[in-house]
């Protein structure tokens, strides 16, 4: 479904990604792990069209999308829930969700469906989105991402800054989302959480993929070596 | 006492005209941080555009507003699409300088075509008739029409921003254009609609201004100044704040003119400076 070959991305003079190869099968949940600055967010932004300075191949449903702008890519069915949520601060909860549907893709995810997925949001629908708690804001960000009815949902650090019980609530919906036929890419710093929810794992370090495989095939030692760059004895 | 009330009412009605000048400026600043230096000159251009059907087709100036509004919307949309979008970025000076250039081109272009003769629109009896409100207080029919139109258009614009899809897209782009792009919103198109809207509103103000007094190719900067003052007094990013700012400016000018001839405009500037000094974010700033 998504195939990335030799992806290189730069911020001005600074090179952030050094030839990433990446594959995602329809209906799977892929986790990206790695330390801060490993290039995980840059990788997601590259796919979403937010990194103009890049080279390599990005194929989505066998269409080459690496030269498309973000608004075209979301119309093609890839939605990014950006790092730090980035909710629209002058819009209410419901308006934030509505904006998510502006890409004009029809499908199962409507306002009602989002309120069923996250019942807490329904009572707060007319409240400014930034007045919510961190966990509820993350639910709005996820809901907004779903409202474009994507085929692939990419979530950047959804658990950042949230309490463990809220993180559990949020991860609980991922299987439901997948059951609707979506594929997911999830960036996660918590290795245990990443192993628990994903079918496949990529580990990034210094802008390269240092390890990939199904969680069941990887050992803790392999993962920490790939994560921290330590040689195992 | 009656005289004071009369002065304030006249100022209030004048504020309606300034609101029509200012709301467009408030929109472009609010949506894309664009300070349009040519705002006043486009206002004058709208008046000259109305001059053609009024003189050649004997169209009533009120009727001429409609085609001019449409034309000005298209002009604003196109200018943003073709010229200003290329200058948008982290540096707000670039688009501002581009509009400064447009201001010079417009003023000299109009001077070439129309020379410096002052023009005005005649609307017959409505221009002079007034309605008596009891005592010595009377309001002119035309200033009242202008004020009512200003209220209606401010209301319509704020409804557009709060309740329509395009309004939500405009606010989302204003908050965070990059993230709006992830939602499928093209900032370039949204900005073009914002400038189109701004021009459509200033077109109404331009023709009304041409009915109230006279205009020449050099009238632009004064209108820009009043619009700018109204926006600053009211506070950035709030339409009703801008409307209130325009009314305060109008009343200040009215009261000033009462105190002494030639004191009116100065009194407006003094209120503007006082707001800048004591509440630089404006009196009705929206917390965003």
XYZ file of C-alpha atoms in Angstrom:
521
model
C 0.000 0.000 0.000
C 2.784 2.426 0.946
C 6.264 1.950 -0.431
C 9.135 4.287 0.291
C 12.474 3.928 -1.415
C 15.707 5.755 -0.660
C 13.973 8.757 0.935
C 16.311 11.656 1.696
C 15.052 14.843 3.370
C 16.698 18.083 4.438
C 15.942 21.173 6.473
C 18.083 23.702 4.614
C 21.670 22.521 5.011
C 20.773 19.962 7.637
C 20.103 16.470 6.357
C 17.496 14.692 8.475
C 16.849 11.457 6.555
C 19.501 9.322 4.841
C 17.876 6.910 2.408
C 14.866 5.391 4.157
C 13.227 2.248 2.756
C 9.837 1.518 4.216
C 6.876 -0.720 3.412
C 3.388 -0.892 4.801
C 0.782 -3.520 4.022
C -2.905 -2.681 3.821
C -4.622 -3.076 7.174
C -1.514 -3.181 9.327
C -0.340 -1.051 12.230
C 3.306 -0.085 11.890
C 5.131 1.533 14.795
C 8.121 3.834 14.406
C 10.385 4.081 17.418
C 13.602 5.935 18.035
C 15.127 8.635 20.183
C 14.416 12.365 19.790
C 15.852 13.678 16.552
C 16.034 10.235 14.943
C 13.930 11.447 12.007
C 10.565 9.845 12.797
C 8.546 13.048 12.541
C 10.471 14.159 9.474
C 9.618 10.836 7.875
C 5.879 11.325 8.492
C 6.033 14.934 7.301
C 7.785 13.796 4.122
C 4.983 11.373 3.344
C 2.318 13.993 4.133
C 3.963 16.436 1.708
C 5.255 18.886 4.312
C 8.946 18.467 3.431
C 9.563 20.185 0.079
C 13.286 19.486 0.221
C 13.422 15.755 -0.379
C 14.297 13.076 -2.896
C 13.460 9.423 -3.349
C 10.286 7.532 -4.138
C 7.027 7.477 -2.211
C 4.354 5.258 -3.725
C 0.863 5.088 -2.281
C -1.520 2.596 -3.857
C 1.086 2.510 -6.658
C 0.782 6.266 -7.322
C 3.955 8.321 -6.981
C 3.095 11.041 -4.447
C 6.458 12.482 -3.420
C 5.993 15.677 -5.426
C 2.402 16.379 -4.333
C 1.452 19.156 -1.871
C -0.190 18.243 1.483
C -3.732 19.150 0.393
C -3.504 16.666 -2.518
C -2.044 13.913 -0.383
C -4.897 14.113 2.133
C -7.328 13.886 -0.803
C -5.487 10.751 -1.913
C -6.201 9.203 1.487
C -3.234 9.815 3.792
C -3.982 11.762 6.956
C -1.392 13.003 9.446
C -2.160 13.679 13.110
C 0.724 16.067 13.690
C 3.078 16.143 16.626
C 1.835 18.427 19.389
C -1.778 18.036 18.138
C -1.819 21.452 16.425
C -5.520 22.060 17.047
C -6.997 25.252 15.583
C -7.242 27.503 18.606
C -10.003 29.800 17.435
C -12.237 26.871 16.484
C -14.513 24.856 18.749
C -14.131 21.097 19.180
C -16.803 20.437 16.585
C -15.358 22.959 14.124
C -11.934 21.340 14.482
C -13.513 18.007 13.618
C -15.404 19.541 10.679
C -12.193 20.993 9.242
C -10.926 17.425 9.114
C -13.636 16.609 6.577
C -12.737 19.466 4.200
C -10.635 17.167 2.041
C -14.008 15.969 0.748
C -13.583 12.206 1.091
C -16.815 10.425 1.921
C -16.887 7.493 4.271
C -17.716 6.055 7.610
C -16.136 8.749 9.770
C -18.693 11.431 10.476
C -19.163 13.699 13.504
C -21.502 11.103 15.008
C -18.975 8.305 14.514
C -16.250 10.355 16.216
C -18.552 11.100 19.169
C -19.275 7.387 19.452
C -15.556 6.640 19.443
C -14.789 9.400 21.976
C -18.018 10.009 23.962
C -16.272 12.604 26.170
C -16.052 14.987 23.231
C -19.782 15.183 22.613
C -20.524 17.268 25.726
C -17.637 19.585 24.878
C -18.496 20.003 21.213
C -19.008 23.780 21.465
C -16.054 24.475 23.754
C -12.874 25.977 22.250
C -10.656 22.992 21.454
C -7.710 24.388 23.384
C -9.776 24.573 26.596
C -9.840 20.765 26.847
C -7.483 18.539 28.821
C -4.427 17.168 27.032
C -5.992 13.756 26.543
C -9.225 15.184 25.149
C -7.258 17.470 22.846
C -5.458 14.413 21.516
C -8.834 12.772 20.914
C -9.894 15.833 18.896
C -6.665 15.634 16.892
C -7.231 11.938 16.183
C -10.887 12.545 15.345
C -9.942 15.404 13.025
C -7.475 13.082 11.286
C -10.150 10.426 10.875
C -12.727 12.890 9.509
C -10.910 12.945 6.164
C -11.773 9.227 5.904
C -8.197 8.254 5.116
C -6.934 4.875 3.984
C -3.775 5.496 5.987
C -3.690 7.388 9.287
C -0.303 8.523 10.579
C -0.081 9.487 14.248
C 2.916 11.409 15.528
C 3.556 10.907 19.261
C -0.064 10.715 20.343
C 0.968 9.779 23.887
C 3.369 12.664 24.459
C 2.727 14.429 27.767
C -0.320 12.331 28.681
C -0.884 10.274 31.804
C -0.642 6.455 31.484
C -4.378 5.916 31.978
C -5.225 8.445 29.259
C -2.662 6.832 26.948
C -4.411 3.508 27.510
C -7.784 5.062 26.599
C -6.359 6.434 23.390
C -4.565 3.274 22.322
C -7.739 1.312 22.992
C -9.356 2.846 19.912
C -6.590 1.819 17.502
C -7.904 -1.727 16.971
C -11.386 -0.257 16.349
C -9.944 2.144 13.795
C -8.121 -0.673 12.075
C -11.257 -2.782 12.053
C -12.784 -0.112 9.779
C -10.182 -0.981 7.165
C -7.611 1.692 7.918
C -3.873 1.190 8.054
C -1.867 3.048 10.674
C 1.631 4.362 11.186
C 2.270 5.277 14.797
C 5.302 7.128 16.102
C 5.907 6.158 19.701
C 8.768 6.738 22.121
C 7.493 4.130 24.572
C 8.914 0.858 23.233
C 6.575 -1.380 25.227
C 3.503 0.460 23.958
C 4.856 0.269 20.414
C 5.440 -3.489 20.664
C 1.990 -4.054 22.123
C -0.054 -2.289 19.482
C 1.878 -2.889 16.257
C 2.212 -5.702 13.711
C 5.497 -4.371 12.445
C 8.178 -2.137 13.849
C 10.746 0.229 12.404
C 13.496 1.657 14.564
C 15.075 4.946 13.478
C 18.405 6.387 14.553
C 20.217 9.426 13.156
C 17.988 9.521 10.088
C 18.406 5.852 9.151
C 16.425 2.679 9.762
C 18.530 0.585 12.118
C 16.109 -2.292 12.640
C 12.776 -3.518 11.353
C 10.666 -6.609 11.830
C 7.548 -8.033 13.448
C 7.528 -7.491 17.243
C 7.432 -11.261 17.841
C 10.640 -11.748 15.871
C 12.639 -9.034 17.629
C 14.449 -9.406 20.943
C 14.740 -6.710 23.580
C 18.496 -6.653 23.031
C 18.153 -6.075 19.304
C 15.720 -3.249 19.918
C 17.802 -1.440 22.517
C 20.867 -1.772 20.301
C 18.954 -0.237 17.401
C 17.347 2.411 19.617
C 20.395 3.580 21.545
C 23.127 2.557 19.133
C 24.789 0.346 21.752
C 26.699 -2.729 20.703
C 25.401 -5.791 22.509
C 27.952 -8.100 23.960
C -27.722 68.464 26.268
C -29.713 68.009 23.069
C -26.857 69.424 21.106
C -24.418 66.953 22.659
C -26.757 64.070 21.817
C -27.000 65.358 18.287
C -23.215 65.536 17.945
C -22.813 62.012 19.201
C -25.501 60.645 16.881
C -23.904 62.311 13.859
C -20.514 60.898 14.902
C -22.011 57.464 15.373
C -23.462 57.530 11.860
C -20.133 58.697 10.414
C -18.594 55.748 12.234
C -20.749 53.480 10.072
C -18.942 54.758 6.986
C -15.564 54.230 8.664
C -16.616 50.696 9.572
C -17.140 50.008 5.859
C -13.629 51.347 5.264
C -12.127 49.296 8.066
C -13.701 45.846 8.063
C -11.868 44.736 4.935
C -8.574 45.818 6.446
C -9.419 43.946 9.631
C -10.143 40.769 7.633
C -6.879 40.739 5.687
C -4.880 41.466 8.816
C -6.774 38.855 10.812
C -6.550 36.078 8.227
C -3.065 36.573 6.819
C -1.327 39.397 8.726
C -1.454 41.486 5.577
C -1.298 45.236 6.115
C -2.671 46.506 2.844
C -1.127 49.953 2.310
C -3.150 50.338 -0.896
C -6.466 49.756 0.917
C -7.487 53.424 0.627
C -6.428 53.653 -2.999
C -8.514 50.611 -3.896
C -11.388 52.309 -2.093
C -10.963 55.281 -4.415
C -10.645 52.948 -7.391
C -14.033 51.436 -6.493
C -15.554 54.935 -6.531
C -14.074 55.625 -9.977
C -15.348 52.255 -11.221
C -18.852 53.267 -10.131
C -18.428 56.596 -11.895
C -18.617 54.955 -15.323
C -22.101 53.364 -15.093
C -23.385 56.372 -13.146
C -22.335 58.894 -15.818
C -22.732 56.784 -18.949
C -25.688 54.561 -18.129
C -27.349 56.971 -15.707
C -27.366 54.229 -13.145
C -28.277 55.225 -9.601
C -25.103 55.184 -7.439
C -26.758 52.728 -5.026
C -27.367 50.322 -7.907
C -23.857 50.851 -9.258
C -22.486 49.491 -5.971
C -23.531 45.953 -6.934
C -21.446 45.460 -10.113
C -18.538 47.304 -8.489
C -18.629 44.949 -5.498
C -18.472 41.935 -7.802
C -15.682 43.477 -9.854
C -13.671 44.409 -6.764
C -14.062 40.910 -5.322
C -12.618 39.457 -8.537
C -9.810 42.017 -8.523
C -8.893 41.228 -4.909
C -9.009 37.492 -5.540
C -6.808 37.801 -8.625
C -4.288 40.186 -7.063
C -3.773 37.837 -4.131
C -3.518 34.805 -6.410
C -1.201 36.333 -8.981
C 0.878 38.831 -7.000
C 0.588 38.802 -3.218
C 0.693 35.032 -2.630
C 4.201 35.062 -4.057
C 5.266 37.463 -1.327
C 3.596 35.727 1.633
C 5.902 34.156 4.162
C 7.415 34.674 7.569
C 8.414 38.215 6.592
C 5.328 40.439 6.750
C 7.222 43.332 5.159
C 7.322 41.748 1.703
C 3.553 41.758 1.038
C 3.283 45.170 2.692
C 5.874 46.595 0.287
C 4.051 45.015 -2.641
C 0.857 46.812 -1.636
C 2.844 50.024 -1.222
C 3.854 49.636 -4.868
C 0.242 49.020 -5.862
C -0.747 52.197 -4.030
C 1.686 54.281 -6.077
C 0.630 52.656 -9.349
C -3.060 53.177 -8.594
C -2.735 56.792 -7.541
C -0.695 57.743 -10.590
C -2.814 55.617 -12.910
C -6.024 57.278 -11.740
C -4.334 60.674 -12.029
C -3.474 59.888 -15.667
C -7.003 58.850 -16.563
C -9.163 61.137 -14.436
C -6.804 64.038 -13.573
C -7.124 65.682 -10.177
C -10.663 67.072 -10.583
C -12.742 66.157 -7.608
C -15.823 64.034 -8.337
C -18.894 63.118 -6.437
C -22.131 61.169 -6.849
C -25.502 62.815 -6.718
C -28.336 60.802 -5.193
C -30.959 63.542 -5.278
C -33.280 64.178 -2.350
C -32.088 61.246 -0.215
C -28.740 62.992 -0.019
C -30.226 65.990 1.745
C -33.415 64.796 3.472
C -33.427 64.127 7.141
C -35.627 62.461 9.688
C -36.606 64.396 12.817
C -36.220 62.491 16.026
C -37.857 65.107 18.214
C -36.473 68.318 19.583
C -33.704 69.749 17.480
C -32.260 66.327 16.703
C -32.459 65.195 13.113
C -30.523 62.531 11.285
C -29.789 62.617 7.592
C -31.422 59.845 5.575
C -28.238 59.031 3.736
C -25.948 58.734 6.816
C -28.622 56.504 8.358
C -28.669 54.270 5.273
C -24.862 54.025 5.396
C -24.956 53.085 9.063
C -27.617 50.422 8.593
C -25.728 48.947 5.628
C -22.555 48.887 7.742
C -24.341 47.032 10.551
C -25.850 44.538 8.113
C -22.553 43.883 6.345
C -20.632 43.510 9.619
C -23.279 41.082 10.814
C -23.220 39.148 7.527
C -19.428 38.987 7.563
C -19.304 37.735 11.128
C -21.930 35.110 10.260
C -19.803 34.066 7.309
C -16.819 33.626 9.615
C -18.681 31.784 12.354
C -21.112 29.593 10.459
C -19.927 28.710 6.993
C -17.421 26.254 5.665
C -15.361 28.989 4.055
C -15.406 30.928 7.352
C -14.083 27.938 9.268
C -11.398 27.467 6.598
C -10.446 31.150 6.901
C -10.110 30.904 10.681
C -8.229 27.607 10.531
C -5.774 29.045 7.992
C -5.333 32.128 10.162
C -4.547 29.927 13.194
C -2.131 27.566 11.471
C -1.814 27.521 7.688
C 0.530 24.531 7.685
C -1.859 22.287 9.611
C -4.789 23.601 7.562
C -2.902 22.244 4.533
C -2.994 18.779 6.116
C -6.803 19.098 6.147
C -6.896 19.778 2.409
C -7.223 23.566 2.729
C -5.090 25.475 0.207
C -3.861 28.604 1.947
C -3.299 30.372 -1.383
C -6.958 30.025 -2.251
C -8.138 30.987 1.225
C -5.990 34.120 1.183
C -7.376 35.051 -2.225
C -10.930 34.774 -0.904
C -9.967 36.924 2.097
C -8.620 39.734 -0.094
C -11.618 39.409 -2.428
C -13.933 39.793 0.552
C -11.932 42.757 1.808
C -12.204 44.464 -1.593
C -15.926 43.732 -1.900
C -16.544 45.464 1.436
C -14.304 48.436 0.734
C -16.115 48.897 -2.592
C -19.318 49.667 -0.688
C -17.429 52.126 1.498
C -15.776 53.717 -1.523
C -19.025 54.480 -3.335
C -20.721 55.720 -0.135
C -17.728 57.975 0.536
C -18.106 59.346 -2.987
C -21.747 60.168 -2.278
C -21.036 61.771 1.103
C -18.201 63.999 -0.059
C -15.953 64.290 -3.065
C -13.051 62.136 -4.163
C -9.878 62.597 -6.177
C -7.092 60.156 -7.062
C -5.340 61.454 -3.939
C -8.140 60.602 -1.489
C -6.848 57.125 -0.723
C -4.344 57.702 2.083
C -6.882 59.547 4.282
C -9.350 56.641 3.979
C -6.554 54.189 4.741
C -5.683 56.183 7.842
C -9.273 56.178 9.156
C -9.594 52.451 8.423
C -6.311 51.729 10.122
C -7.226 53.814 13.165
C -10.577 52.064 13.505
C -8.899 48.631 13.372
C -6.293 49.595 15.979
C -8.808 51.240 18.331
C -11.093 48.219 18.113
C -8.400 45.589 18.478
C -7.011 43.169 15.925
C -8.951 40.159 14.796
C -12.445 41.087 15.895
C -15.030 42.333 13.391
C -17.370 43.920 15.932
C -14.305 45.365 17.652
C -13.402 47.052 14.381
C -16.977 48.271 14.016
C -16.859 49.715 17.540
C -13.463 51.265 16.799
C -14.927 52.945 13.714
C -17.852 54.315 15.729
C -15.520 55.643 18.441
C -13.427 57.320 15.743
C -16.529 58.817 14.158
C -17.800 60.183 17.476
C -14.363 61.572 18.386
C -14.231 63.394 15.043
C -17.783 64.687 15.511
C -17.096 65.970 19.009
C -13.782 67.469 17.886
C -15.434 69.298 14.996
C -17.963 70.745 17.436
C -15.172 72.169 19.569
C -13.610 73.994 16.686
C -13.478 73.953 12.935
C -10.647 71.767 11.692
C -10.400 70.072 15.076
C -12.435 67.006 14.042
C -9.803 64.893 12.328
C -7.273 65.820 14.985
C -9.574 64.627 17.772
C -9.833 61.252 15.987
C -6.049 60.997 15.816
C -5.758 61.873 19.521
C -8.158 59.075 20.517
C -6.178 56.708 18.288
C -2.892 57.757 19.922
C -4.415 57.463 23.402
C -5.505 53.889 22.658
C -2.048 53.061 21.286
C -0.454 54.520 24.414
C -2.722 52.997 27.068
C -4.143 49.861 25.474
C -2.036 49.006 22.428
C -3.897 45.728 21.830
C -7.109 47.682 21.228
C -10.249 48.103 23.289
C -12.037 44.948 22.175
C -9.200 42.574 21.426
C -10.179 38.951 21.013
C -8.042 36.648 23.052
C -6.465 34.692 20.274
